[in-house]
């Protein structure tokens, strides 16, 4: 993906999410994630990516409640 | 009722489908056994329903084949629905040249009845004692003394070997101080059998969050005698004791039947409740005592491998136990029963766990992603495999001590040592027949030859190995050559198949010297 393609996709994701509202974020992102995963070539890449994201989240600790 | 035989080569604790089948398979090998079943007769209610292709083969060896084929309902596919929409329509791999349908449905009590009736054909070899509960066992290095409670009182039976087929709450397991290890899932399913006529074809049907039962998951399977089996998940906060009361069950059933347009009169036959379990003993052999079926392992219902793996246990054990009893194999052959079947259970549990993650999601993460998968599946075929229940197939015994090394070049791993020997439609002098019809009794050498049998091959029966010659003209569809991995029609090979229908070894060429040396190494004599 080029930089500008990434921009476009990012914006589309945010705008769709905002339109649906915070209550439906989890379901929306789950569906987008699963749909993209099902189209990715290699499971090993996906699983490694999941691991990296999980590690980063663990390192950051629990979010503070507003 | 006559007193129990005080001495018997094999005592089988538990006369459910696994225990009865084991007795039949032992009888086929000429080994006498006594089955002690605590109940007065066959099981009642709704238990196992789906009989896999491999189980149909094993039940055929037990003598129940024709009765099973006449009564059971074959099916090859199913549909899954999310809310009001069909999101999956699957077909199991099946082709007209197969001997059996991939799955047939029948009530467990029919299976027990058919095997029991077959046993009545071998009265000198198999005895079933009803209302006989194995209450205590005293194993020793040379045998097992069992105390059996019968209507005539407690009787003592001395057996060379004891096989515990006494189910999920096995007394034998308890008396030996053994525990199942593993986990259970929280999600509870109510099981209901009802009698109702239908015009629907026989398919596995699943609904996720149907309007008839919002938030629930519901399965339906057709059984003989106009019976529907219905499974539905109750909410996490529902009390199981309340959930099985008819006033809480029948309206949910009626609501669903109305939704799917099944409006013939119906009556309930059975209600019970279960939760999925992933449990096994770490070893299935303890000296002179073996464990098979639910006494050895409890697998989630969604993988459809409970009874099916129990029958595979019986198929694996019978020929080995027979050989050791007859002095035609060393005692160590029986260790391979535990190695192979524990391996199979671990594979079945992993597989069943995957099914259960979808059918009874164990935490918020699985729940969320299932919601995602079901919604996407409406329009996106790429995610539908996640909803597919992934049907049953027999496990390959990777790393088994019985697997002989392969020799030579092969173009398929389908028939590698440790794999279930593939089916093929062959042509014999009497007409077409299926290769697996030749399995189930002895060691068998399949010969992929190019003319007259070499003398060394023709003399294999002297070493206790049967011979099945499969010349090219007997293999007109080329299925055998293709599935057993021969690179071209002119290639030659020997494939050794075990009495339980698994490949033991294969060699290119037609010299049986390596085959015979391997059998000698394993102590498997004529």
mmCIF file of N, CA, C and O in Angstrom, chain A residues 26-27 30-35 37-39, chain B residues 368-369 371-373 375-376 380 382-383 386:
data_model
loop_
_atom_site.group_PDB
_atom_site.id
_atom_site.type_symbol
_atom_site.label_atom_id
_atom_site.label_comp_id
_atom_site.label_asym_id
_atom_site.label_seq_id
_atom_site.Cartn_x
_atom_site.Cartn_y
_atom_site.Cartn_z
ATOM 1 N N UNK A 26 -16.275 -2.225 19.214
ATOM 2 C CA UNK A 26 -15.690 -3.562 19.347
ATOM 3 C C UNK A 26 -16.131 -4.465 18.206
ATOM 4 O O UNK A 26 -15.318 -5.128 17.563
ATOM 5 N N UNK A 27 -17.425 -4.505 17.980
ATOM 6 C CA UNK A 27 -17.950 -5.398 16.944
ATOM 7 C C UNK A 27 -17.433 -4.964 15.575
ATOM 8 O O UNK A 27 -16.996 -5.791 14.765
ATOM 9 N N UNK A 30 -13.760 -5.846 15.196
ATOM 10 C CA UNK A 30 -13.625 -7.304 15.108
ATOM 11 C C UNK A 30 -13.943 -7.779 13.708
ATOM 12 O O UNK A 30 -13.242 -8.627 13.148
ATOM 13 N N UNK A 31 -14.999 -7.222 13.139
ATOM 14 C CA UNK A 31 -15.402 -7.672 11.806
ATOM 15 C C UNK A 31 -14.380 -7.236 10.753
ATOM 16 O O UNK A 31 -14.024 -8.015 9.866
ATOM 17 N N UNK A 32 -13.907 -5.994 10.871
ATOM 18 C CA UNK A 32 -12.896 -5.534 9.909
ATOM 19 C C UNK A 32 -11.635 -6.395 10.028
ATOM 20 O O UNK A 32 -11.070 -6.856 9.032
ATOM 21 N N UNK A 33 -11.226 -6.636 11.253
ATOM 22 C CA UNK A 33 -10.008 -7.425 11.506
ATOM 23 C C UNK A 33 -10.149 -8.823 10.922
ATOM 24 O O UNK A 33 -9.262 -9.322 10.225
ATOM 25 N N UNK A 34 -11.262 -9.476 11.196
ATOM 26 C CA UNK A 34 -11.465 -10.850 10.734
ATOM 27 C C UNK A 34 -11.535 -10.908 9.212
ATOM 28 O O UNK A 34 -10.981 -11.799 8.570
ATOM 29 N N UNK A 35 -12.191 -9.920 8.646
ATOM 30 C CA UNK A 35 -12.316 -9.875 7.194
ATOM 31 C C UNK A 35 -10.945 -9.727 6.534
ATOM 32 O O UNK A 35 -10.639 -10.403 5.545
ATOM 33 N N UNK A 37 -8.014 -10.506 7.960
ATOM 34 C CA UNK A 37 -7.236 -11.702 8.295
ATOM 35 C C UNK A 37 -7.528 -12.821 7.310
ATOM 36 O O UNK A 37 -6.630 -13.526 6.860
ATOM 37 N N UNK A 38 -8.810 -12.974 6.980
ATOM 38 C CA UNK A 38 -9.220 -14.065 6.095
ATOM 39 C C UNK A 38 -8.643 -13.890 4.697
ATOM 40 O O UNK A 38 -8.560 -14.848 3.936
ATOM 41 N N UNK A 39 -8.213 -12.657 4.385
ATOM 42 C CA UNK A 39 -7.665 -12.374 3.069
ATOM 43 C C UNK A 39 -6.143 -12.355 3.050
ATOM 44 O O UNK A 39 -5.531 -12.253 1.997
ATOM 45 N N UNK B 368 -17.086 -12.475 21.134
ATOM 46 C CA UNK B 368 -17.044 -11.314 20.251
ATOM 47 C C UNK B 368 -16.681 -11.724 18.831
ATOM 48 O O UNK B 368 -17.332 -11.321 17.856
ATOM 49 N N UNK B 369 -15.652 -12.548 18.702
ATOM 50 C CA UNK B 369 -15.190 -12.914 17.361
ATOM 51 C C UNK B 369 -16.196 -13.819 16.659
ATOM 52 O O UNK B 369 -16.295 -13.815 15.433
ATOM 53 N N UNK B 371 -19.437 -13.427 17.007
ATOM 54 C CA UNK B 371 -20.410 -12.456 16.491
ATOM 55 C C UNK B 371 -19.907 -11.836 15.192
ATOM 56 O O UNK B 371 -20.657 -11.639 14.241
ATOM 57 N N UNK B 372 -18.604 -11.538 15.170
ATOM 58 C CA UNK B 372 -18.016 -10.967 13.955
ATOM 59 C C UNK B 372 -18.106 -11.964 12.800
ATOM 60 O O UNK B 372 -18.513 -11.619 11.687
ATOM 61 N N UNK B 373 -17.719 -13.211 13.065
ATOM 62 C CA UNK B 373 -17.679 -14.234 12.013
ATOM 63 C C UNK B 373 -19.074 -14.502 11.447
ATOM 64 O O UNK B 373 -19.251 -14.615 10.229
ATOM 65 N N UNK B 375 -21.726 -12.537 11.399
ATOM 66 C CA UNK B 375 -22.227 -11.415 10.604
ATOM 67 C C UNK B 375 -21.521 -11.325 9.251
ATOM 68 O O UNK B 375 -22.144 -11.122 8.226
ATOM 69 N N UNK B 376 -20.199 -11.482 9.273
ATOM 70 C CA UNK B 376 -19.452 -11.414 8.019
ATOM 71 C C UNK B 376 -19.878 -12.526 7.070
ATOM 72 O O UNK B 376 -19.925 -12.340 5.852
ATOM 73 N N UNK B 380 -19.688 -12.815 3.095
ATOM 74 C CA UNK B 380 -18.274 -13.048 2.819
ATOM 75 C C UNK B 380 -17.923 -14.523 2.951
ATOM 76 O O UNK B 380 -17.721 -15.016 4.067
ATOM 77 N N UNK B 382 -15.223 -15.953 2.561
ATOM 78 C CA UNK B 382 -13.868 -16.205 3.082
ATOM 79 C C UNK B 382 -13.865 -16.608 4.549
ATOM 80 O O UNK B 382 -12.952 -17.293 4.999
ATOM 81 N N UNK B 383 -14.874 -16.188 5.320
ATOM 82 C CA UNK B 383 -14.858 -16.526 6.760
ATOM 83 C C UNK B 383 -15.735 -17.725 7.102
ATOM 84 O O UNK B 383 -15.753 -18.173 8.244
ATOM 85 N N UNK B 386 -14.833 -20.877 9.293
ATOM 86 C CA UNK B 386 -14.840 -20.809 10.759
ATOM 87 C C UNK B 386 -16.118 -21.405 11.334
ATOM 88 O O UNK B 386 -16.140 -21.882 12.463
#
